[in-house]
Coordinates of N, CA, C and O in Angstrom, one line a residue:
X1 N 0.8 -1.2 0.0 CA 0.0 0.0 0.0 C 0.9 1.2 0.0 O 1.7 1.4 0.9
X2 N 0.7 2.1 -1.1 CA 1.6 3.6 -0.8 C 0.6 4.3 -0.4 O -0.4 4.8 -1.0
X3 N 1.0 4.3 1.4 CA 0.4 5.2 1.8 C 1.1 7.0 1.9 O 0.8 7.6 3.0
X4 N 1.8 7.5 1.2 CA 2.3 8.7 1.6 C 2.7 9.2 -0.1 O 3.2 8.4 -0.8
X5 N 2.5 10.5 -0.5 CA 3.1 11.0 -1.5 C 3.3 12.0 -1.1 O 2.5 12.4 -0.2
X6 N 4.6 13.0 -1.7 CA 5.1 14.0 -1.5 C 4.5 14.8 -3.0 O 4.1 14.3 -4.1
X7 N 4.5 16.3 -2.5 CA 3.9 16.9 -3.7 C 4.2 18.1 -3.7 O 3.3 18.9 -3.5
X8 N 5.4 18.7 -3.9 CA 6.2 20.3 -3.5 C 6.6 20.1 -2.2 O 6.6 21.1 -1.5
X9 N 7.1 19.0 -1.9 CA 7.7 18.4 -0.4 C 6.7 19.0 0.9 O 7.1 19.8 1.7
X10 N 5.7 18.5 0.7 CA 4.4 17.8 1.5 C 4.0 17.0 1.0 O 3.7 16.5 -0.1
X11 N 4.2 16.4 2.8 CA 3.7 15.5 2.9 C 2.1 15.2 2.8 O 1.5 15.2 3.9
X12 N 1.4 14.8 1.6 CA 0.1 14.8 1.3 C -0.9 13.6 2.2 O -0.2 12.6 2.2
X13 N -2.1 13.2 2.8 CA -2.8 12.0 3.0 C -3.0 11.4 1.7 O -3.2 11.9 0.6
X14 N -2.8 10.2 2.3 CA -3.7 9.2 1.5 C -5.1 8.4 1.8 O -5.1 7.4 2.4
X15 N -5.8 8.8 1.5 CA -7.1 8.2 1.7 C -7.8 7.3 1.3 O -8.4 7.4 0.2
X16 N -7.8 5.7 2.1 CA -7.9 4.6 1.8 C -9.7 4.4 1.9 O -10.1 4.6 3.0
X17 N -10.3 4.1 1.2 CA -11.5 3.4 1.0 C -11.9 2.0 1.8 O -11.0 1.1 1.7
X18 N -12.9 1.6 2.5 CA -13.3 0.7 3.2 C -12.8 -1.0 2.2 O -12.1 -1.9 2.7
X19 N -13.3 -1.0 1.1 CA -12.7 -1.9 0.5 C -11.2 -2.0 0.2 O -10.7 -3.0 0.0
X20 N -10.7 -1.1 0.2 CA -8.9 -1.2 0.2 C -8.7 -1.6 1.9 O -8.2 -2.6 2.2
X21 N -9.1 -1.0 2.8 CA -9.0 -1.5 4.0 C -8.9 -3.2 4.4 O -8.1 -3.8 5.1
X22 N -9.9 -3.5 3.9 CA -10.2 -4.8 4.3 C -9.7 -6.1 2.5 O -9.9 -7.3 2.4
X23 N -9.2 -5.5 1.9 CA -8.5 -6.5 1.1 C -7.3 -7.1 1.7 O -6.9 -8.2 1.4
X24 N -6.8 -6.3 2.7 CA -5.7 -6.8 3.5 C -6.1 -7.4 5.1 O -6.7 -6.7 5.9
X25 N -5.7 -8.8 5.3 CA -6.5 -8.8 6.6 C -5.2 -8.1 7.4 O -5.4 -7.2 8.2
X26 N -4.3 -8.5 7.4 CA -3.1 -7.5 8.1 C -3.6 -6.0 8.2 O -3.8 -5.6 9.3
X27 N -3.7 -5.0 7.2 CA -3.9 -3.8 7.0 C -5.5 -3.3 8.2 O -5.6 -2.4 8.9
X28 N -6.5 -4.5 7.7 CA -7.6 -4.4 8.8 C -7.3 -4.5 10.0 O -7.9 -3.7 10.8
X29 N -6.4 -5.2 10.7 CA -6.5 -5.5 12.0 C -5.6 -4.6 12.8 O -5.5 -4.6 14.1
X30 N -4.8 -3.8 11.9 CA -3.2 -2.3 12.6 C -4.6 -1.1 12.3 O -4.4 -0.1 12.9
X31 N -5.9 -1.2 11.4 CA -6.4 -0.2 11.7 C -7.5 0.0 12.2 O -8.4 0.7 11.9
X32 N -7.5 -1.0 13.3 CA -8.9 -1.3 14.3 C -7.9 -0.6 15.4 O -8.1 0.4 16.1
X33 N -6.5 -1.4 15.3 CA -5.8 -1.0 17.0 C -5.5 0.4 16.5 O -5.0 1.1 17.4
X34 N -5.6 1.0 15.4 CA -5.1 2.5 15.2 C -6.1 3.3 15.5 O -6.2 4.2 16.4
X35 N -7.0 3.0 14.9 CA -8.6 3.5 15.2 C -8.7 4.3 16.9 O -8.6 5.4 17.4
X36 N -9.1 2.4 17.4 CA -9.0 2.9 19.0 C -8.2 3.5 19.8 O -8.3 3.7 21.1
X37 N -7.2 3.9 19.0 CA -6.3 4.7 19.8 C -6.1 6.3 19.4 O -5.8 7.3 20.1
X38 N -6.4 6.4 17.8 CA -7.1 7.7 18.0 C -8.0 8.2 18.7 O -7.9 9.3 19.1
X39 N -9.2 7.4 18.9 CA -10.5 7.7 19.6 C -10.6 7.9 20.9 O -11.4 8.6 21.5
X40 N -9.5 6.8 21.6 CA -9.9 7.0 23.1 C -8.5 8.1 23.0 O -8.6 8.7 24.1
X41 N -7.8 8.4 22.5 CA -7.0 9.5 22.8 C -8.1 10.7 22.7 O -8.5 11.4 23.7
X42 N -8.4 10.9 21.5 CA -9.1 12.5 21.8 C -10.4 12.2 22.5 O -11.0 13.2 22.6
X43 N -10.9 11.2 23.1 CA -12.0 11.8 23.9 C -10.9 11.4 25.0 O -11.4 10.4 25.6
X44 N -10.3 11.4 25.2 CA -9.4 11.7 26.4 C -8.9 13.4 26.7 O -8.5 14.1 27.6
X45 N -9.0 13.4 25.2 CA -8.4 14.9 26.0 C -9.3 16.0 25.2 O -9.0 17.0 24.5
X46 N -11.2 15.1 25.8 CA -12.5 16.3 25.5 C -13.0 16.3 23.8 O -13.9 17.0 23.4
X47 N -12.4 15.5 23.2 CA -13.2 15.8 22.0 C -14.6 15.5 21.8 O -15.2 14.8 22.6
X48 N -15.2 16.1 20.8 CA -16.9 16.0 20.8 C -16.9 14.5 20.1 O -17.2 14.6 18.9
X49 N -16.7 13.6 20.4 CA -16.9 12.3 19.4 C -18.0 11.5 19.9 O -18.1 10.5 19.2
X50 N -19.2 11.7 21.2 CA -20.2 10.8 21.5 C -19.9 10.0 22.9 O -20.7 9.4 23.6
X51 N -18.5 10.0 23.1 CA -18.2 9.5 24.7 C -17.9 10.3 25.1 O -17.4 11.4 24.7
X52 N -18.2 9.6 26.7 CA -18.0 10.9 27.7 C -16.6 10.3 28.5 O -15.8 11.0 29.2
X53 N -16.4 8.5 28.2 CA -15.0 8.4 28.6 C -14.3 7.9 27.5 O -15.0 7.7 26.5
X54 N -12.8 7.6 27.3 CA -12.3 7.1 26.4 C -13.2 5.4 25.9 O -13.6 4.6 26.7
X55 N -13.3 5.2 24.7 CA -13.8 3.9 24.6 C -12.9 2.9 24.3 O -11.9 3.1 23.7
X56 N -13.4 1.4 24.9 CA -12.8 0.2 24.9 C -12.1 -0.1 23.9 O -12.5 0.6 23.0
X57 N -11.1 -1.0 23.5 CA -10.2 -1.5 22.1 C -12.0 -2.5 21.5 O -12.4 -2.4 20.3
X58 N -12.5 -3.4 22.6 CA -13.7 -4.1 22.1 C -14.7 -3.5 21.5 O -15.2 -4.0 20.5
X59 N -15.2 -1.9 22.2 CA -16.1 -1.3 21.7 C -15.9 -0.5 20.2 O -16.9 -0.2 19.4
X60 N -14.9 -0.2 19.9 CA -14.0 0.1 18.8 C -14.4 -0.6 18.0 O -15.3 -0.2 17.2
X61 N -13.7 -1.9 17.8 CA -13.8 -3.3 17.1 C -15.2 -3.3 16.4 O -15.4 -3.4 15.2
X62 N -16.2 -3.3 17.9 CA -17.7 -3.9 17.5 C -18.2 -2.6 16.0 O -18.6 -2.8 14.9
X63 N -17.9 -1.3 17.1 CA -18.3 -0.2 16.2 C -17.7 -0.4 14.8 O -18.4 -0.2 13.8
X64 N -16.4 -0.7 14.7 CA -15.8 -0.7 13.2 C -16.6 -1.9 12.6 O -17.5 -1.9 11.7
X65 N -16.3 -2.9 13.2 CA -17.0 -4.6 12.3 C -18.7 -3.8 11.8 O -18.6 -3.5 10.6
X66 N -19.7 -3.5 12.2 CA -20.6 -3.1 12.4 C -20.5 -1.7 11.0 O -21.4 -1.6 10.2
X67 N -19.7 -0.9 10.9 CA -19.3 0.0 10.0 C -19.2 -1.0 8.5 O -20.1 -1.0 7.6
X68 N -17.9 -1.8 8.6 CA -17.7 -2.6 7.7 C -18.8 -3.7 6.6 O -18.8 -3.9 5.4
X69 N -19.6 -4.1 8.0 CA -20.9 -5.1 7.5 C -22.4 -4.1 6.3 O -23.1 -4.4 5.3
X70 N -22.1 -2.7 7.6 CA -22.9 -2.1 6.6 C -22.5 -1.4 5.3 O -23.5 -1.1 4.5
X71 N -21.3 -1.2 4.9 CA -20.3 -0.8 3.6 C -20.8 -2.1 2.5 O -21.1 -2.1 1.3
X72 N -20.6 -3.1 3.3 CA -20.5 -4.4 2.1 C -22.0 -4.2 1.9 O -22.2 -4.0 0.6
X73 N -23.2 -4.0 2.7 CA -24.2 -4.0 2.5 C -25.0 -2.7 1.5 O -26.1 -2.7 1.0
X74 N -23.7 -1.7 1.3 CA -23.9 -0.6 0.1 C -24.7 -0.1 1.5 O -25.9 -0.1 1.1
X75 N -24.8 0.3 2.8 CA -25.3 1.1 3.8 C -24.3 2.2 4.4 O -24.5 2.8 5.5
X76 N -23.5 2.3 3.8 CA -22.8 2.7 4.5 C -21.3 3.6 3.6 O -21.5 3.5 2.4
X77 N -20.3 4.1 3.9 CA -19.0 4.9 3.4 C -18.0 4.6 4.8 O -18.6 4.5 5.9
X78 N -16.9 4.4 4.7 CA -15.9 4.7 5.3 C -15.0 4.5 5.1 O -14.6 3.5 4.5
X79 N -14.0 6.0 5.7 CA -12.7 6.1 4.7 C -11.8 6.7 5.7 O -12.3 7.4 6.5
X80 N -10.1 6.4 5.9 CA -9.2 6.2 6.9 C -8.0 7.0 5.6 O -7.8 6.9 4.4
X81 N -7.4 7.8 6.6 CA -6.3 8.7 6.2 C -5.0 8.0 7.1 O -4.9 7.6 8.3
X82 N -4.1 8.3 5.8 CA -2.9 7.5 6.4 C -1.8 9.0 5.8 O -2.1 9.7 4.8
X83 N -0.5 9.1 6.6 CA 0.7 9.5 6.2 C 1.8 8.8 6.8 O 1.9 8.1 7.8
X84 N 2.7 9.1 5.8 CA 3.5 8.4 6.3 C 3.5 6.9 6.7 O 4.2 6.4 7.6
X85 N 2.4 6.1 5.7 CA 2.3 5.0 6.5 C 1.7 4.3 7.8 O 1.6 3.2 8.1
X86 N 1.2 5.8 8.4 CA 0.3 5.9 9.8 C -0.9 6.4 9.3 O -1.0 7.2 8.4
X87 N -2.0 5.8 10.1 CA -3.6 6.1 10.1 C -3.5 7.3 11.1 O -3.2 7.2 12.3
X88 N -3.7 8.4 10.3 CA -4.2 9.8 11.5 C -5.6 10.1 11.2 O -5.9 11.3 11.5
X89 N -6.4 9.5 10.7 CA -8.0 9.8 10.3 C -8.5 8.9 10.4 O -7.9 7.9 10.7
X90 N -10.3 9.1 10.4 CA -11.1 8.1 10.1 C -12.7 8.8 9.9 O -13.2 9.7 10.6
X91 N -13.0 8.3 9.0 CA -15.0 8.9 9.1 C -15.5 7.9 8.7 O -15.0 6.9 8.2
X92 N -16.9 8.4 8.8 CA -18.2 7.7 8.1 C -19.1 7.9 8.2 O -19.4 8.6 9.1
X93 N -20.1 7.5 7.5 CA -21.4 7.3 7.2 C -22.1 6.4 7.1 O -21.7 5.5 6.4
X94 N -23.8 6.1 7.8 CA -24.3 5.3 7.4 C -25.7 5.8 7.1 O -26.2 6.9 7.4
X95 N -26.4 4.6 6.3 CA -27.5 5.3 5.6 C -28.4 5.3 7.0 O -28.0 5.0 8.1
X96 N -29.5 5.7 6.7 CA -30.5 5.6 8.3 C -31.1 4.2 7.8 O -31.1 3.7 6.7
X97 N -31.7 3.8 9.0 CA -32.4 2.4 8.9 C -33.7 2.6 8.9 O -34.3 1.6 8.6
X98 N -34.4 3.6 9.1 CA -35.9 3.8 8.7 C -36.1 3.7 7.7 O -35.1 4.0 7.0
X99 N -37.1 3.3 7.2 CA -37.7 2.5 6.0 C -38.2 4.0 5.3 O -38.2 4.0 4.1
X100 N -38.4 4.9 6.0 CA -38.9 6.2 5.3 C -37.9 7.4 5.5 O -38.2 8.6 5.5
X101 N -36.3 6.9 5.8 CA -35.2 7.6 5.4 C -34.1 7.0 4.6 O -33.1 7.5 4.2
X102 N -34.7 5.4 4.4 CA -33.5 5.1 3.3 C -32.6 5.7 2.4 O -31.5 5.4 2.2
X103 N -33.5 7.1 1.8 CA -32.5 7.6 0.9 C -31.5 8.2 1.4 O -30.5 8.2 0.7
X104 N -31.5 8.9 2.7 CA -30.8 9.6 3.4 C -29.7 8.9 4.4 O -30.0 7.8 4.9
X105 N -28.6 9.4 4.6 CA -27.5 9.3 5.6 C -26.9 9.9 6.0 O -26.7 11.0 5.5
X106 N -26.1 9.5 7.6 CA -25.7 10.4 8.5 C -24.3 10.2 8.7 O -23.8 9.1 8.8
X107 N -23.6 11.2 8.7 CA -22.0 11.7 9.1 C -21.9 11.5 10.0 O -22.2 12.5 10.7
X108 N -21.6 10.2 10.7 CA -21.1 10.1 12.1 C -20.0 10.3 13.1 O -20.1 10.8 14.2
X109 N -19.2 9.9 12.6 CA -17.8 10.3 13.0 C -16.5 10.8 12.0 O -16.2 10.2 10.9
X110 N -15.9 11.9 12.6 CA -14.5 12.1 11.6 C -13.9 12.5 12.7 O -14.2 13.4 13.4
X111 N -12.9 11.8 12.7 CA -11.5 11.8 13.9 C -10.5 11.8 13.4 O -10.2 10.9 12.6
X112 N -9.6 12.9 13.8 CA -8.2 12.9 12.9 C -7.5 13.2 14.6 O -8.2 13.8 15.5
X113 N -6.2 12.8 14.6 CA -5.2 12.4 15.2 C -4.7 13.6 15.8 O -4.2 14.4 15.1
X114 N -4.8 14.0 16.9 CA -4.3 15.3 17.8 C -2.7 15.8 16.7 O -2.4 16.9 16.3
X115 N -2.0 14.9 16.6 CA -0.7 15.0 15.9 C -1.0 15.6 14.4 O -0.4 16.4 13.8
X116 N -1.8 15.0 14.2 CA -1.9 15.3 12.3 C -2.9 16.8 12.1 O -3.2 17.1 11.0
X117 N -3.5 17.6 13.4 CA -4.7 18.6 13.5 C -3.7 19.8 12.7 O -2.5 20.0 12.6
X118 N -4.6 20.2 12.3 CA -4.4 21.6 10.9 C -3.4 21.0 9.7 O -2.2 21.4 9.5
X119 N -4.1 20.1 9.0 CA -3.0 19.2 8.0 C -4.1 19.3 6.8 O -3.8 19.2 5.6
X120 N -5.3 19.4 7.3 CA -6.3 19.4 6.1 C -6.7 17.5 6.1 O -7.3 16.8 5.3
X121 N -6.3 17.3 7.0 CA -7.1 15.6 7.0 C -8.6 15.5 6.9 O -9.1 14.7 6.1
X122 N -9.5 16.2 7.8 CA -10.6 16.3 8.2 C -11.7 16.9 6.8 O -12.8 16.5 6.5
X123 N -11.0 17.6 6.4 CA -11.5 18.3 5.1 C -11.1 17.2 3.8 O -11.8 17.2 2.7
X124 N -9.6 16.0 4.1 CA -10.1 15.3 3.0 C -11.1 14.3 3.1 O -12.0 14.0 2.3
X125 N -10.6 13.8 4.5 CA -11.7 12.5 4.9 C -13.4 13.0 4.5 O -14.2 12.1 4.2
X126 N -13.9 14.3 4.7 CA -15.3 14.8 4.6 C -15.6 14.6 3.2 O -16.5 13.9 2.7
X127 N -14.6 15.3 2.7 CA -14.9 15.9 1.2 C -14.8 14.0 0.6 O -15.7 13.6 -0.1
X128 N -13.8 13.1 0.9 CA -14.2 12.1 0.3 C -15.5 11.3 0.1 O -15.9 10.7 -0.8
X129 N -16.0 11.5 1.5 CA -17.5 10.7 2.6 C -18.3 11.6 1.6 O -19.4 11.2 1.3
X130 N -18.0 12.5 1.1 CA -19.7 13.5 0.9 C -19.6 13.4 -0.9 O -20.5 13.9 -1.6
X131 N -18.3 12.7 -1.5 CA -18.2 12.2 -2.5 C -18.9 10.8 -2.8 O -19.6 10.5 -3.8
X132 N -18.6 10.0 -1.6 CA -18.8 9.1 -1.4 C -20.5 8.7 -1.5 O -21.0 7.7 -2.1
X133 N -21.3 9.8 -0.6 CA -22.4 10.0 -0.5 C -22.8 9.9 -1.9 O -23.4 8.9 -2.3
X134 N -22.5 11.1 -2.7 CA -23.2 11.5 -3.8 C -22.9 10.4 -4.8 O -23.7 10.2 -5.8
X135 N -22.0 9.9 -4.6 CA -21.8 8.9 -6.0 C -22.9 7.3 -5.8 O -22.8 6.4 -6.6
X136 N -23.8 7.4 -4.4 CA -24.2 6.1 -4.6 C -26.0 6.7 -4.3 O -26.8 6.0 -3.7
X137 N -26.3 8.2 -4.9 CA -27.3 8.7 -4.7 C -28.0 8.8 -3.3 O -29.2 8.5 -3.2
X138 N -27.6 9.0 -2.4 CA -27.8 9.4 -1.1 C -28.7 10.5 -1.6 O -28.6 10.7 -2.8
X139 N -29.6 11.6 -0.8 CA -30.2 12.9 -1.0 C -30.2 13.5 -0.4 O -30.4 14.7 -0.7
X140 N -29.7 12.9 1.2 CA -29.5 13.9 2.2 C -28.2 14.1 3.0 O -28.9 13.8 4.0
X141 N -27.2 14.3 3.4 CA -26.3 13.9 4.1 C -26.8 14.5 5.7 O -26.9 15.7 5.8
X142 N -27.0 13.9 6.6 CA -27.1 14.7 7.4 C -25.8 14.7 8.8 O -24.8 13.9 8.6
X143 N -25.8 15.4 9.7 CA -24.8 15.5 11.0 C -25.1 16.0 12.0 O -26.0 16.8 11.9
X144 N -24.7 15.9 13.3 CA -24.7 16.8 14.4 C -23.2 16.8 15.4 O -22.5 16.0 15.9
X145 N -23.4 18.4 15.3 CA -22.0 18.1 16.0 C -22.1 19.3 17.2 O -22.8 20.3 17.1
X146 N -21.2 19.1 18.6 CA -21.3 19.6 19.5 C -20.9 20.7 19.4 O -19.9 21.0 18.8
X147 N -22.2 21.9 20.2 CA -22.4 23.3 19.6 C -20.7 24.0 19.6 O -20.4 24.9 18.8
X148 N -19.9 23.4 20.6 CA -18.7 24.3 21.2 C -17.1 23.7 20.1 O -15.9 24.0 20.1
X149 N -17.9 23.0 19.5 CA -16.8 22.3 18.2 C -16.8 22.9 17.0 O -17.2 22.5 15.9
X150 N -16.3 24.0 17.4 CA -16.1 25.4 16.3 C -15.1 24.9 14.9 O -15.4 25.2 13.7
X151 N -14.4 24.2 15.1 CA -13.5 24.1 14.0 C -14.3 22.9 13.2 O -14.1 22.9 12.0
X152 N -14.9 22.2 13.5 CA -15.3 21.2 13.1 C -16.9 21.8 12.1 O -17.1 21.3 10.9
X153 N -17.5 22.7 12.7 CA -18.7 23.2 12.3 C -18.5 24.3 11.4 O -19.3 24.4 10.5
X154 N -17.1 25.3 11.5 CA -16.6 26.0 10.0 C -16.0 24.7 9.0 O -15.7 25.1 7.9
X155 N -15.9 23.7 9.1 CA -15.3 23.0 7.9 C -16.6 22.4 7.5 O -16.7 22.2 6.3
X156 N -17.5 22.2 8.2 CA -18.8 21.3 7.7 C -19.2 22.8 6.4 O -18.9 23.0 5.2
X157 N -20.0 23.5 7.2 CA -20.1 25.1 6.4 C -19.4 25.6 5.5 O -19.9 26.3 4.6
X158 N -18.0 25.2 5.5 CA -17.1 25.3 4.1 C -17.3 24.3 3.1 O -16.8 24.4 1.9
X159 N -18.0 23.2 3.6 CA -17.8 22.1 2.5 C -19.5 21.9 2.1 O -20.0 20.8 1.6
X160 N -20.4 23.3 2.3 CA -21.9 23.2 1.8 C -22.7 23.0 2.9 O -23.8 23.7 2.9
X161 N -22.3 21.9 4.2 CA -23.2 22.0 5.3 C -23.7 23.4 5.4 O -23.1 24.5 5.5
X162 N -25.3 23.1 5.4 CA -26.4 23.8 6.2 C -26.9 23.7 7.7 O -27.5 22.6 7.8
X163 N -27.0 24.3 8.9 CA -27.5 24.4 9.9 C -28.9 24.6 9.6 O -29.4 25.6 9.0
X164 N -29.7 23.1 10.2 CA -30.9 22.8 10.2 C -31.7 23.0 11.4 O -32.9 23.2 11.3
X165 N -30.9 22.8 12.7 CA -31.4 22.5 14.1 C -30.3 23.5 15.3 O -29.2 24.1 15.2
X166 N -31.3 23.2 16.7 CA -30.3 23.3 17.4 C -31.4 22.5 18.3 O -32.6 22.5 18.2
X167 N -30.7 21.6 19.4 CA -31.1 21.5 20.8 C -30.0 22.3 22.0 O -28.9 21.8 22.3
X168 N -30.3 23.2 22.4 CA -29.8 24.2 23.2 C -29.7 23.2 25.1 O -30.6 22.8 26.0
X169 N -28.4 23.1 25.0 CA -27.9 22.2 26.1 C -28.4 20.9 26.3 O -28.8 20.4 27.4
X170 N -28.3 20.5 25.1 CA -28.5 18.9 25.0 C -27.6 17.9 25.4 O -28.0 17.0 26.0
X171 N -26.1 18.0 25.1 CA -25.4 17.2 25.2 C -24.5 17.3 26.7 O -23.9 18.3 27.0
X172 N -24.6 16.3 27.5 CA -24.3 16.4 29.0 C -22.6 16.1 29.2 O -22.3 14.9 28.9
X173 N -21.8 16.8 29.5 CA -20.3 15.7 29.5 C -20.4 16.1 31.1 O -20.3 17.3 31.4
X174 N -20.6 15.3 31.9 CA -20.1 15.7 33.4 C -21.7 16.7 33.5 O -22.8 16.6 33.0
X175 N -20.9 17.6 34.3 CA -22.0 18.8 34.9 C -22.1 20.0 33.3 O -22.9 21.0 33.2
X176 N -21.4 19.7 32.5 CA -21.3 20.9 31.8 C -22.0 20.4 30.3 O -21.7 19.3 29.7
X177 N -22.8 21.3 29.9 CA -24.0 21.2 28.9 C -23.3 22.0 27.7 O -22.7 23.0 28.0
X178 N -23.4 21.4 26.5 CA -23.3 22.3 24.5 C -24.4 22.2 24.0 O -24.9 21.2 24.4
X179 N -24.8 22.6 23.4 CA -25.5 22.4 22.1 C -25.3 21.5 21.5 O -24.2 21.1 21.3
X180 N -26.9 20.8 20.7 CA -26.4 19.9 19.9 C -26.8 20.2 18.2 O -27.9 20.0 17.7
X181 N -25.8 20.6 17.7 CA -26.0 21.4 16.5 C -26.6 20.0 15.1 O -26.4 18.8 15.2
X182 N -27.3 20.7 13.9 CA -27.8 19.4 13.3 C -27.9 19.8 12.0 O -28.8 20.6 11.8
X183 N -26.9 19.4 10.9 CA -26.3 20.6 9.6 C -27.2 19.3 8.3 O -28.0 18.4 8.5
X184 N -26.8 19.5 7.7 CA -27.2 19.1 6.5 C -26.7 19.4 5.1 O -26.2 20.5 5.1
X185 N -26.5 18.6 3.8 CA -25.8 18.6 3.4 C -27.1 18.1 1.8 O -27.0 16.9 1.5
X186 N -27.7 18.7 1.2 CA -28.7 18.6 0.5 C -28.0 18.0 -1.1 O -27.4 18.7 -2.0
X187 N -28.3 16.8 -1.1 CA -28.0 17.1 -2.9 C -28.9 17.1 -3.8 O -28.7 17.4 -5.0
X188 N -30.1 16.9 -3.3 CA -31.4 16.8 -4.6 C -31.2 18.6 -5.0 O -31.8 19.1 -6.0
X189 N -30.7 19.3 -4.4 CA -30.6 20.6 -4.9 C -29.5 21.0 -5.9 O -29.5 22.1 -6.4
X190 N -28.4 19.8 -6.0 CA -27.1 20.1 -7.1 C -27.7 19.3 -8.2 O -27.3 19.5 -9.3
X191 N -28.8 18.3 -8.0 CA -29.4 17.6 -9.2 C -30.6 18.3 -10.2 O -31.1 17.7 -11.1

């Protein structure tokens, strides 16, 4: 796998697709333990990702296997950034499971690596997911992200997300309440 190309001596990501993932079972199993160690690192040190403590290497696993099952199943996108050989990214998408939101799917997670932050990973990993989206006729993309995750909510907004919602002190970490913001990402409108 070339994961790294230089390009005016930057170092560029590489953004590997769920099926390049998993053609390798070696490559799958260094990016479950990479995964979980991006994830419980930044909600270790507060990120908006949906835990309030670091999560398990098992709970990881179940969540990725679970990601995976629904990709084969055409339910799903997910795509992992590598440099240098190292996974500093991860996102995804799955479709919704209601029978009267099938067409539609949700941006669940994008986690990029405290080390690799302001590299433009998060902006590729999106922009690939929301490629990803549109190329298998999705209509809605939707998201929510924690009101106080400023950098995360100017890149959604740079890349077309619309602010749809708010729930005003919805999300609980400890004693201290955010917003839970709810963007959207329309394509029956580029059609």
């Amino acid at each position: 796998m070339n994961t790294a190309s230089t390009s005016g001596g930057t170092l560029e990501p590489v953004i590997l697709d769920a099926m390049e993932l998993t053609s390798d079972p070696d490559l799958r199993a260094r990016f479950a333990a990479s995964a979980h160690r991006i994830l419980a690192d930044l909600v270790r040190e507060g990120a908006a990702l949906g835990w309030t403590d670091p999560p398990s290497r098992d709970e990881v696993s179940e969540l990725l296997d679970h990601v995976f099952a629904a990709v084969h199943a055409g339910d799903a996108a997910l795509r992992a950034a590598y440099l240098d050989g190292r996974l500093v990214g991860l996102g995804y998408w799955l479709r919704h499971t209601r029978p009267t939101h099938r067409p539609h799917a949700d941006l669940e997670k994008v986690a990029v690596a405290a080390s690799a932050h302001g590299r433009g990973i998060g902006r590729a990993l999106t922009t690939a997911l929301i490629a990803d989206a549109g190329r298998v006729g999705i209509e809605v993309l939707t998201l929510d992200a924690r009101g106080d995750n400023s950098g995360a909510l100017h890149l959604y907004r740079s890349l077309g997300f619309t602010e749809y919602g708010r729930l005003p002190d919805f999300v609980a970490v400890g004693e201290r309440r955010y917003d839970k913001v709810f963007c959207m990402l329309d394509f029956r409108q580029e059609r």
